[in-house]
Coordinates of C-alpha atoms and ligand atoms in Angstrom, one line a residue:
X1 CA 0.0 0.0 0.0
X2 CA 1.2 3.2 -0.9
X3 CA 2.6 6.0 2.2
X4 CA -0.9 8.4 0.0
X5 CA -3.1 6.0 0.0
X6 CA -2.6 4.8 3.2
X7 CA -2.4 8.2 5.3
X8 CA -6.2 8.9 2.7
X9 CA -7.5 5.7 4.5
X10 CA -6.4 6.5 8.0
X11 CA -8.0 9.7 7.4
X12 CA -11.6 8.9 6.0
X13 CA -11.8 6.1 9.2
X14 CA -10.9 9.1 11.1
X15 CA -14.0 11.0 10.0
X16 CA -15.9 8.2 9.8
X17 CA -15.1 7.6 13.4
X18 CA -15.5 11.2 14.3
X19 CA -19.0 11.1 12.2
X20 CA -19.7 7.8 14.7
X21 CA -19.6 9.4 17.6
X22 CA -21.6 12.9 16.4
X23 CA -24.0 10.3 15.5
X24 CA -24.0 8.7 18.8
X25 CA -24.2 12.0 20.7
X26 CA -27.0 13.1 19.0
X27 CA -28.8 11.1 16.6
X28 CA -31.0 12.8 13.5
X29 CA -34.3 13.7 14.6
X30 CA -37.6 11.9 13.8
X31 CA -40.0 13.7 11.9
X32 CA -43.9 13.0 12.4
X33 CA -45.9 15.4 10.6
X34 CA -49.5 15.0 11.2
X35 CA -51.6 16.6 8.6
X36 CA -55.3 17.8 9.0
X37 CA -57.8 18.4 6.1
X38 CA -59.7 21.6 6.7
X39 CA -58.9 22.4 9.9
X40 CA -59.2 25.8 10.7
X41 CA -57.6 28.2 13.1
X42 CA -61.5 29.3 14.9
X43 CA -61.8 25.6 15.5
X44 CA -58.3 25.2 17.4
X45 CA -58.7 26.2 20.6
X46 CA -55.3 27.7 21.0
X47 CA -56.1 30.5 18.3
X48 CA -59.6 30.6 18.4
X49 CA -61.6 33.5 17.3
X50 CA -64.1 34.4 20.6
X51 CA -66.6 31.7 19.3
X52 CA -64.9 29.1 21.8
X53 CA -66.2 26.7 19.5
X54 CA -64.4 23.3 20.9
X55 CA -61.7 22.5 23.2
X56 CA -58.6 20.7 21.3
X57 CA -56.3 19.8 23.9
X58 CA -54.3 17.8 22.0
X59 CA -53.5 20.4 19.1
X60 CA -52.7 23.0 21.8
X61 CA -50.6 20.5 23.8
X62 CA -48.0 20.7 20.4
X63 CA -47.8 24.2 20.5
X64 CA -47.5 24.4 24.5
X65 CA -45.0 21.9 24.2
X66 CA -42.9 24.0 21.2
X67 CA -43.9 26.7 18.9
X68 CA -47.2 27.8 17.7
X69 CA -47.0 29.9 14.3
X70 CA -49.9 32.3 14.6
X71 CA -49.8 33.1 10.4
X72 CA -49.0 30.3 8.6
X73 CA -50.4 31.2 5.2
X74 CA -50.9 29.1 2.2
X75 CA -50.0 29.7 -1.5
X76 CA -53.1 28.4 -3.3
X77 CA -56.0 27.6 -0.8
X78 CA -57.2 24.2 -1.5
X79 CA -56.6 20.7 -0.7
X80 CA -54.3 19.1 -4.0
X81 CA -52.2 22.5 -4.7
X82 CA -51.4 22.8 -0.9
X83 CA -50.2 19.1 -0.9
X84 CA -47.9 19.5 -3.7
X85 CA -46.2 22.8 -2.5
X86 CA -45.8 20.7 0.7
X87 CA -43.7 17.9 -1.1
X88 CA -41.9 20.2 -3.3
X89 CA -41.7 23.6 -1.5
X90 CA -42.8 25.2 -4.7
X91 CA -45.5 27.1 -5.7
X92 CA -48.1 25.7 -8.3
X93 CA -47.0 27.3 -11.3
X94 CA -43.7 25.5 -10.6
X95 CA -44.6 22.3 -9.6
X96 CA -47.3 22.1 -12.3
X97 CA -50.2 21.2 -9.7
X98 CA -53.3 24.1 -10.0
X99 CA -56.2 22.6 -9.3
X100 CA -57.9 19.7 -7.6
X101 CA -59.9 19.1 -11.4
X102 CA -57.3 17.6 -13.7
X103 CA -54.1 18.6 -12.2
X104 CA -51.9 14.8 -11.5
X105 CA -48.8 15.5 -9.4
X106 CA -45.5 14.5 -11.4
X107 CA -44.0 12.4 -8.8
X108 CA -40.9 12.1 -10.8
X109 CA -39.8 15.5 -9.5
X110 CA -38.0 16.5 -6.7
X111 CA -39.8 16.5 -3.1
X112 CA -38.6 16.5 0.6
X113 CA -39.2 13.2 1.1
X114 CA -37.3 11.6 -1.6
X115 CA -34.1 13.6 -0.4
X116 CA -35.1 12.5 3.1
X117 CA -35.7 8.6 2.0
X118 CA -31.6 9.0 0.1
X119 CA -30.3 10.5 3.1
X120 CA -31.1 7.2 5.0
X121 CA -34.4 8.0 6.6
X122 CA -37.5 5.2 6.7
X123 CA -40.4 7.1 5.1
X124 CA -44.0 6.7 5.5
X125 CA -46.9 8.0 4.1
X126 CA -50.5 7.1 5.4
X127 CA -53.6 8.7 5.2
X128 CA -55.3 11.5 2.4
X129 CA -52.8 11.9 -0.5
X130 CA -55.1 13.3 -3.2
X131 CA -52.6 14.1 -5.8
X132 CA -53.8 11.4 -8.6
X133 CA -50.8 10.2 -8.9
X134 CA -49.2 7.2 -6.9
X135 CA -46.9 8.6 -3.9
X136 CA -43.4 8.2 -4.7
X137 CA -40.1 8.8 -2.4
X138 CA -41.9 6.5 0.5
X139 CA -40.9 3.0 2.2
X140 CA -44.5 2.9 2.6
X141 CA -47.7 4.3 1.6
X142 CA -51.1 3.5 2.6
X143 CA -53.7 6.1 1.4
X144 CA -57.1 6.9 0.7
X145 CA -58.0 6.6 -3.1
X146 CA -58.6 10.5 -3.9
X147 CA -61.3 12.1 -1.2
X148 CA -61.8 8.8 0.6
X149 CA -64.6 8.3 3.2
X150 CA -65.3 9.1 6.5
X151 CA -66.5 4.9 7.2
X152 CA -65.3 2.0 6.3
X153 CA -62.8 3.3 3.6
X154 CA -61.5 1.3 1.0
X155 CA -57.5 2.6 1.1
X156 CA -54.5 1.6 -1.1
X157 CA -51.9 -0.2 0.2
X158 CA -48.1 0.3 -1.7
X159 CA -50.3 -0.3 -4.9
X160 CA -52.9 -2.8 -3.7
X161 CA -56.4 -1.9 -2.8
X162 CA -57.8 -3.0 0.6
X163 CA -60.4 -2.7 2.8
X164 CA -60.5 -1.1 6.4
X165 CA -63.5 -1.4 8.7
X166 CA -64.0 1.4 10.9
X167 CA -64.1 5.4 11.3
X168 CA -61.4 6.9 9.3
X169 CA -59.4 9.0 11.4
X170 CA -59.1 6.3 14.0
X171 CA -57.6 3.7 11.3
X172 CA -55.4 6.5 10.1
X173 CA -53.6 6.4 13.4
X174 CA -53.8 2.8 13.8
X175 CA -52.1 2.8 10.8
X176 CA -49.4 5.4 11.2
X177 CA -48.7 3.8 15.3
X178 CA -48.7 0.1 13.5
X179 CA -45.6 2.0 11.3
X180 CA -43.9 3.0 14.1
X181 CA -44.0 -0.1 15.8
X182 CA -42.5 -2.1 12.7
X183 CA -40.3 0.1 10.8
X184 CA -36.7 -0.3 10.3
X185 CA -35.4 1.0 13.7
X186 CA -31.9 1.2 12.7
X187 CA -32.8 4.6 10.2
X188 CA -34.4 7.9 11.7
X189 CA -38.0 8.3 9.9
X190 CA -40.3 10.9 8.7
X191 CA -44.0 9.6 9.1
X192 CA -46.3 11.8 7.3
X193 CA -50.2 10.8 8.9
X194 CA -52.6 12.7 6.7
X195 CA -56.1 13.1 8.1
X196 CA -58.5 13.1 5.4
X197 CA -61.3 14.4 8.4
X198 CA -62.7 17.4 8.7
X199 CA -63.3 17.9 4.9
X200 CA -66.6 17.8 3.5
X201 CA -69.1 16.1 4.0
X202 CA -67.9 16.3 7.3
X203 CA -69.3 12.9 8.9
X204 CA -68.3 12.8 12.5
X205 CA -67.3 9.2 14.3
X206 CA -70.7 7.8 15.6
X207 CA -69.3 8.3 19.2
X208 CA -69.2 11.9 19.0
X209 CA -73.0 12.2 17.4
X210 CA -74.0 14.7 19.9
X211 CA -71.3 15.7 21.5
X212 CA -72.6 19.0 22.0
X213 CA -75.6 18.3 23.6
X214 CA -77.3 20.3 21.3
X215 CA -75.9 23.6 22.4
X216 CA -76.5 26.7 20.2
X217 CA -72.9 27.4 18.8
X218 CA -71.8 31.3 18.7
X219 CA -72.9 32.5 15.0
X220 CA -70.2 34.5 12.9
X221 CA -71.1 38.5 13.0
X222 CA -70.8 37.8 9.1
X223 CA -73.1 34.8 8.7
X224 CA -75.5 37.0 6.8
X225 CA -72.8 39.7 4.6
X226 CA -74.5 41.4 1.8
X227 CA -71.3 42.0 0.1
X228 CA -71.8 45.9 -0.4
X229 CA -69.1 47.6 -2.1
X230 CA -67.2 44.8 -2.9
X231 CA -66.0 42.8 -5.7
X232 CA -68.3 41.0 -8.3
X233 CA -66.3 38.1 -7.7
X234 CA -66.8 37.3 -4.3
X235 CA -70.9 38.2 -4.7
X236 CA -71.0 35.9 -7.6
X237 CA -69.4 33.1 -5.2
X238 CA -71.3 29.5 -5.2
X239 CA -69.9 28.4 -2.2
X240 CA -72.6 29.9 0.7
X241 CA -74.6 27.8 3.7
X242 CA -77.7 29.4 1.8
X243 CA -77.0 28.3 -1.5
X244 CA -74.6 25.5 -2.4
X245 CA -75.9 23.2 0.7
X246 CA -76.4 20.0 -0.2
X247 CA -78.3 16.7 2.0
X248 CA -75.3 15.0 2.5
X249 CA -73.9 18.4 4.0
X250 CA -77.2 18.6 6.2
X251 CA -77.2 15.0 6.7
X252 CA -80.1 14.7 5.5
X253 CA -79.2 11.5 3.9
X254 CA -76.6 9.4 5.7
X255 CA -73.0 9.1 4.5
X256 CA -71.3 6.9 1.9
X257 CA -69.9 3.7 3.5
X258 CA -71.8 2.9 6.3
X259 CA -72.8 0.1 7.4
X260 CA -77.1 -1.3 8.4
X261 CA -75.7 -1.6 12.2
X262 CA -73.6 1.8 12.0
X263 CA -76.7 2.9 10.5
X264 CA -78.8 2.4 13.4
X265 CA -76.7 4.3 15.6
X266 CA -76.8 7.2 12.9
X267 CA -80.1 7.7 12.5
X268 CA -80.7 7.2 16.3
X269 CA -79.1 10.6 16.3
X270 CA -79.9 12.7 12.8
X271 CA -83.6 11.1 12.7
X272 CA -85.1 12.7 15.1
X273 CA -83.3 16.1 14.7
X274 CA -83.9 15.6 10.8
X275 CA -87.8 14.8 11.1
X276 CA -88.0 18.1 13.6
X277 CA -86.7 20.2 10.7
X278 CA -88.4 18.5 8.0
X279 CA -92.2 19.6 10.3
X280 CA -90.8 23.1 10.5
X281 CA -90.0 23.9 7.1
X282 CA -87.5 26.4 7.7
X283 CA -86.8 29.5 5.0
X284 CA -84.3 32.4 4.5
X285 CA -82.5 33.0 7.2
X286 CA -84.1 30.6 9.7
X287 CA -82.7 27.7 7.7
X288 CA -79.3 29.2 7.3
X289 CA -79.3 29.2 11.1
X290 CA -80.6 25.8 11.1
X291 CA -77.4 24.5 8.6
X292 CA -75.3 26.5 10.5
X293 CA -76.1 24.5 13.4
X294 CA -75.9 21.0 11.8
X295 CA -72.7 22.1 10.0
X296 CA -70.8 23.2 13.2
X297 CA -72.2 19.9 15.0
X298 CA -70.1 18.0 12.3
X299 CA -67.4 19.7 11.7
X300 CA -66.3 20.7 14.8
X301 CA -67.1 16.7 15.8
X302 CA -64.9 15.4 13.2
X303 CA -62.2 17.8 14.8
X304 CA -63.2 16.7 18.1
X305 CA -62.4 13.2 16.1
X306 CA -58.7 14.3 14.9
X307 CA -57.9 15.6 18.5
X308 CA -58.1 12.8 20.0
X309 CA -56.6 10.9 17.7
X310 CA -53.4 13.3 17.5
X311 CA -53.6 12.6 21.5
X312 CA -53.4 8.7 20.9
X313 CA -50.1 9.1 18.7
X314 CA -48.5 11.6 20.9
X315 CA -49.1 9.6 24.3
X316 CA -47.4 6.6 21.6
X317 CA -44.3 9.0 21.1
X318 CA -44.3 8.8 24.8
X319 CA -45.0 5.6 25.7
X320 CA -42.8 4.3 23.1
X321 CA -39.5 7.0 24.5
X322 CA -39.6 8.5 21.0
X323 CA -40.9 11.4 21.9
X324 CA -37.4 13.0 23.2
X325 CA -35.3 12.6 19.6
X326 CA -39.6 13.4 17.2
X327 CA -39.9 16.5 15.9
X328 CA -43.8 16.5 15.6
X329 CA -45.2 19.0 13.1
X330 CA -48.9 19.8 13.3
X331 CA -50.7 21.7 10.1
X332 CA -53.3 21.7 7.8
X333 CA -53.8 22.1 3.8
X334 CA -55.9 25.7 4.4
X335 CA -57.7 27.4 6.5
X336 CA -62.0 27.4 6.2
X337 CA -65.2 29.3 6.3
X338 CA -67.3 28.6 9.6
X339 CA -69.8 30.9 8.3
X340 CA -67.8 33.9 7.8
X341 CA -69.5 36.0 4.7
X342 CA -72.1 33.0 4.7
X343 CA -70.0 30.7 3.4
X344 CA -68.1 27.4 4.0
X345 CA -65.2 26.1 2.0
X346 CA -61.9 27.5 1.3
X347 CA -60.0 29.0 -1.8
X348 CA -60.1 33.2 -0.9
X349 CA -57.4 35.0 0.1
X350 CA -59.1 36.0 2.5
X351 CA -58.1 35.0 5.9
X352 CA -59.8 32.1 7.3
X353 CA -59.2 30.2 4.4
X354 CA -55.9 31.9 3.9
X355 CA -54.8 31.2 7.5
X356 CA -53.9 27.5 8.7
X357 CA -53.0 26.0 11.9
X358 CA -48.8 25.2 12.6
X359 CA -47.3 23.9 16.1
X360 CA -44.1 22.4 16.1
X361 CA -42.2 20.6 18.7
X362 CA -39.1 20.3 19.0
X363 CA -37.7 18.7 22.1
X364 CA -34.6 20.5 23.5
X365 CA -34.3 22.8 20.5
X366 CA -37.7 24.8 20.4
X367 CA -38.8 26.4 23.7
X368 CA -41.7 25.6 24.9
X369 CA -44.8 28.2 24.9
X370 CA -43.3 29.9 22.1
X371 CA -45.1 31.9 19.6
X372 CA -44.2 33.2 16.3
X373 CA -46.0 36.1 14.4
X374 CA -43.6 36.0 11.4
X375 CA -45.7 34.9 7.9
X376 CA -44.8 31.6 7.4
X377 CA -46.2 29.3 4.7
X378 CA -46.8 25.6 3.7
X379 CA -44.3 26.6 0.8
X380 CA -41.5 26.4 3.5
X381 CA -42.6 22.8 5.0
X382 CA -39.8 21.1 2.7
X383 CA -36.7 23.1 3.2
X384 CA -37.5 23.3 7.5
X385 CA -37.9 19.2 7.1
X386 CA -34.5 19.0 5.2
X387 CA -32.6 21.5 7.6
X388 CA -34.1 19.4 10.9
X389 CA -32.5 16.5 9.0
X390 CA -29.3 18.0 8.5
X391 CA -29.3 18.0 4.7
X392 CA -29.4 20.8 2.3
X393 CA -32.4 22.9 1.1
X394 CA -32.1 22.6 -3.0
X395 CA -31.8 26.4 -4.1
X396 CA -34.6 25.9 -6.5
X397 CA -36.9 25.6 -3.7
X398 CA -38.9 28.7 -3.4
X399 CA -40.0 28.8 0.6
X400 CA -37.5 29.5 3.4
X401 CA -36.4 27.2 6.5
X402 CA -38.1 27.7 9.5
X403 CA -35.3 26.4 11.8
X404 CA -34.0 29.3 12.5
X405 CA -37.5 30.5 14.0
X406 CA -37.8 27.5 15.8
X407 CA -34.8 28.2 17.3
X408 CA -36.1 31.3 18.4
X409 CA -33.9 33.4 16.1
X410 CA -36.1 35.6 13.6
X411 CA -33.3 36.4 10.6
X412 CA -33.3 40.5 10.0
X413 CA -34.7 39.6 6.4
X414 CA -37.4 37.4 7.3
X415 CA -40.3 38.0 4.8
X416 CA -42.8 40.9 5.3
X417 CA -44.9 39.8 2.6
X418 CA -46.8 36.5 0.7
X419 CA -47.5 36.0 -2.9
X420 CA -50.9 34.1 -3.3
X421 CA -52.4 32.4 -6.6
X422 CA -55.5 30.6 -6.8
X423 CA -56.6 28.8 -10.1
X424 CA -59.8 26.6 -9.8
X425 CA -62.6 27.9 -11.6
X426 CA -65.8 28.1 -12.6
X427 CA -66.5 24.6 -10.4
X428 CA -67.1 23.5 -8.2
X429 CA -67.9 27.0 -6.2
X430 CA -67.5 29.6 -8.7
X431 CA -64.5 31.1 -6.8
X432 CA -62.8 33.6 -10.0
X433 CA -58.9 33.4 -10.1
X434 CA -57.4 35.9 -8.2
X435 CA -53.8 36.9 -7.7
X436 CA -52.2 39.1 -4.9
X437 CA -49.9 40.3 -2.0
X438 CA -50.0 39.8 1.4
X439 CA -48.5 41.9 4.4
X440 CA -49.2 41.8 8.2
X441 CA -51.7 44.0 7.8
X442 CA -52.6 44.6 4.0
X443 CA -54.0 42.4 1.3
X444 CA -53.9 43.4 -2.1
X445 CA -56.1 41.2 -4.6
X446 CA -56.4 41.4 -8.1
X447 CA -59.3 39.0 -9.8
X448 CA -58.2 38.6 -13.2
X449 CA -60.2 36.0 -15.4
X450 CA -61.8 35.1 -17.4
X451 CA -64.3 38.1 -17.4
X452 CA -63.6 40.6 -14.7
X453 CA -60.4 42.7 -13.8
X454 CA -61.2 43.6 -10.4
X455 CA -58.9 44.7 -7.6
X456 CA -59.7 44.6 -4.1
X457 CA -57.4 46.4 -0.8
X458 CA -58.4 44.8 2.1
X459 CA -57.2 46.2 5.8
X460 CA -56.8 43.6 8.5
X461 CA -56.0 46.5 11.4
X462 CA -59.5 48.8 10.3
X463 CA -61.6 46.1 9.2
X464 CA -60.6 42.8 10.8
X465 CA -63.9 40.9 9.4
X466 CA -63.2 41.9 5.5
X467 CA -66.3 43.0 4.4
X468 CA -65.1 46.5 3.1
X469 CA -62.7 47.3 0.0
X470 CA -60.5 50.1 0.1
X471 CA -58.8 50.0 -3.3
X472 CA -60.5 52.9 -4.5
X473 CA -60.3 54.9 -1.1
X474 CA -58.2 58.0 -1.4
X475 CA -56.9 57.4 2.0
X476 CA -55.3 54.6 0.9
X477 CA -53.5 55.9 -2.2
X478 CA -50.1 55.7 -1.2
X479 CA -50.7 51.9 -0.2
X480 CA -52.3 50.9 -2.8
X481 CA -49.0 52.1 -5.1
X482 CA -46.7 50.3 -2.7
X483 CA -48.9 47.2 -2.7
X484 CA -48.9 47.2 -6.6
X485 CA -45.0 47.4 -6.6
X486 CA -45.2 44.7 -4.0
X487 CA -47.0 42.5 -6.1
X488 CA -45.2 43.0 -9.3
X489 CA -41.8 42.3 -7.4
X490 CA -43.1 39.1 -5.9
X491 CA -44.6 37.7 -9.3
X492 CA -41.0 38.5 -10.8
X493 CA -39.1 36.6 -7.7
X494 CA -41.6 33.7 -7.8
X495 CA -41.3 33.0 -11.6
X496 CA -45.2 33.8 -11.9
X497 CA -44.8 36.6 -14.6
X498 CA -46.3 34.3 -17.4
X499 CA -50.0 33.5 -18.5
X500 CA -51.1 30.4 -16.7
X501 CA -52.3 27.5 -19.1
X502 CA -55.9 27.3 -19.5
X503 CA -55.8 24.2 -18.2
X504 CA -54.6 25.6 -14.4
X505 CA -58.2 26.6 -14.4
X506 CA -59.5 23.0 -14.6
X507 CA -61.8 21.3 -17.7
X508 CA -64.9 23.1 -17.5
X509 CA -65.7 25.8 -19.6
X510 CA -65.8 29.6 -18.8
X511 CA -69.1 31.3 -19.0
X512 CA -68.1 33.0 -22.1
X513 CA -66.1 29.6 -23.5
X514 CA -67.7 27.8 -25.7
X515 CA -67.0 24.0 -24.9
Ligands
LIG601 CA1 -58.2 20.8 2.1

């Protein structure tokens, strides 16, 4: 052997060694991210909004234990988009998924969990996916076939279709702690549990059919907005508790998947209710208080449904001593209207669909009871998951790593504003495509297609509900010239400068489109 090669080899066991003990010291953390569907911040105890809607003690223990991210905005506010800026921490024009129509993730591309699975972590993936597409960059996947149901969902299984019996959300975790109990304990591991609950048609577990004994919830002070001086768009919106309603939202009729015996318990609850409202044949705005009623009943029990279960895999972590080296990340895909403006549903850029709930634990790195008021975004999930790993962000990632707010270290630069896109139009609720900027306190929106150029300015600080435009208020002059700039700056830095295909829109024809 050569004196070179000799003193090389001598050298790399040396760093291996050294790399040995680091290891030893302090192995890479685990990564559980547990991933809602829906969930909205006025539903999460911890953030709330006055309504004191429900009690999630399990949500709020995440962020008592580490960091809770009071705005964490999305990019594109709706389920499929969200996901794919997750995995890729890229915005939609980028990653080429718009819309939850005909958009079908390319899961040859890069994402955080592929780096993660080649940088020696095990890497799961159970629960809603709903990207078309078969996951890729996992050990493991077992997912709901696009929406899924709430009972007794079929789910696919590396490839293979297979039946579960059961409530979803509780065969979710099953799922994710059955993982974590077999996986290959000599790797660290991301495990990404997906809820698909509470996303429409909201169908709470049959044990928490009247959990609220029936009390009146607090109604939004917006439940009935006329939508004077604003935008045609958001007036023309198909998407309200008056209007778009359907029976299986009401549950009027029961849910897909259940089963005769599950059925008995069902109707033991709804029927009763159900023939009550039937016998007062309920109009205007009675029956919009009536839905709102039945639609906070389930939603919030289908929440009530994903607390607990987030409670069974934490006291897991603990049981299991995995807790100590498990960075547990807790978010959703958007935010949601509880009856703000009348509506429910998602998409605006306006803030309780724009808004989504983030905690983060961290043992030993993020204090406990810390908060953060910085805007953060889903679009900076995949470079903060790579950095807790130790690996390198990709510069053609387009969010920012939020390690260093974790570590309770805000960066001098840290971003004062948020570009936002959203595509999906005219179906399924008629919401137009709208562009625009986002500060702390401004937003600036311009609806651009197919048939309207509209702007609105809306002012968090003077009008926290949103129901007034300011664009065209002298006062606001000077703002609205900044916010402009803003906007054009951000559409440069993002790469967003170019018409969007038509198909970013989805398959169904504009108004004015002949098909
Ligand atoms: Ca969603």
């Amino acid at each position: 052997m050569s004196r070179t090669l000799c003193l090389t080899l001598v050298f790399l066991a040396g760093l291996c060694g050294s790399a040995r003990v680091d290891a030893a010291e302090k192995p890479q953390p685990n990564i559980v991210f547990i991933f809602t569907d829906d969930l909205t911040c006025q539903a999460v105890s911890s953030y709330g909004d006055g309504r004191k809607l429900l009690d999630t003690p399990n949500f709020d223990r995440i962020g008592r234990e580490g960091m809770r991210f009071d705005r964490c905005l999305v990019t594109n506010s709706i389920c499929g988009p969200s996901r794919a800026t997750i995995l890729t921490g890229k915005y939609s024009h980028v990653n080429g998924f718009y819309n939850n129509s005909n958009s079908q993730f390319d899961g040859t591309q890069q994402t955080f969990p592929k780096l993660l699975q080649g940088a020696g972590y095990a890497t799961a993936m159970i629960g809603k996916w709903h990207l078309g597409s078969n996951p890729t960059g996992f050990d493991e996947w077992h997912i709901l076939p696009g929406q899924g149901i709430y009972y007794n969902p079929p789910m696919i299984h590396n490839g293979q279709r297979v039946k579960h019996a059961g409530y979803v959300s509780d065969i979710i975790t099953d799922l994710s702690i059955e993982w974590l109990k077999t996986r290959d304990k000599s790797k660290p591991f991301l495990l990404m549990t997906q809820h698909k609950a509470p996303h429409r048609e909201w169908a709470p577990a049959l044990r928490h059919l009247g959990w609220d004994q029936d009390r009146k919830h607090q109604e939004p002070e917006t439940l009935f907005d006329d939508f004077a001086g604003r935008s045609q768009a958001v007036r023309d919106h198909d998407m309200g508790i008056d209007r778009t309603f359907t029976d299986l939202d009401a549950k009027l009729v029961p849910p897909p998947g259940i089963t005769p015996e599950q059925l008995k318990t069902w109707n033991a609850y709804y029927e009763p209710r159900n023939a009550a409202y039937r016998e007062a044949k309920l109009t205007g705005k009675d029956l919009v208080r009536w839905r709102y009623q039945r639609y906070m009943h389930d939603y919030l029990g289908c929440v009530k449904g994903v607390d607990e279960n987030v409670g069974r895999l934490l006291q897991f972590l603990d049981e299991s001593g995995l807790a100590e080296n498990t960075v547990v990340v807790f978010s959703s895909d958007q935010g949601f209207f509880l009856g703000e403006h009348g509506w429910f549903d998602k998409r605006w850029i306006f803030e309780e669909s724009l808004r989504t709930p983030l905690m983060v634990r961290w043992p030993g790195v993020t204090s406990p009871k810390s908060v953060s008021n910085q805007i953060v975004s889903l679009i900076d999930f995949a470079g903060t998951f790579l950095e807790i790993a130790g690996q390198p962000v990709p510069a053609d990632m387009q969010g920012r790593s939020l390690v260093p707010l974790l570590k309770g270290q805000t960066p001098a630069d840290w971003r004062q504003s948020l570009y936002y896109h959203y595509y999906e139009f005219p179906v399924p609720h008629h919401v137009r495509p709208h562009r625009g900027v986002v500060t702390d306190r401004y937003k600036l929106v311009h609806y651009y297609k197919p048939d309207l150029d509209e702007w609105e300015l809306l002012d968090r600080q003077a009008d926290p509900l949103e129901v007034r435009n300011f664009h065209a208020d002298p006062a606001y002059a000077e703002t609205v010239k900044q916010l402009h700039r803003e906007l054009e700056r951000l559409r440069a830095e993002v790469k967003d400068t170019a018409e969007p295909p038509r198909a970013a829109y989805g398959n169904q024809p504009f108004a004015n489109e002949k098909k």
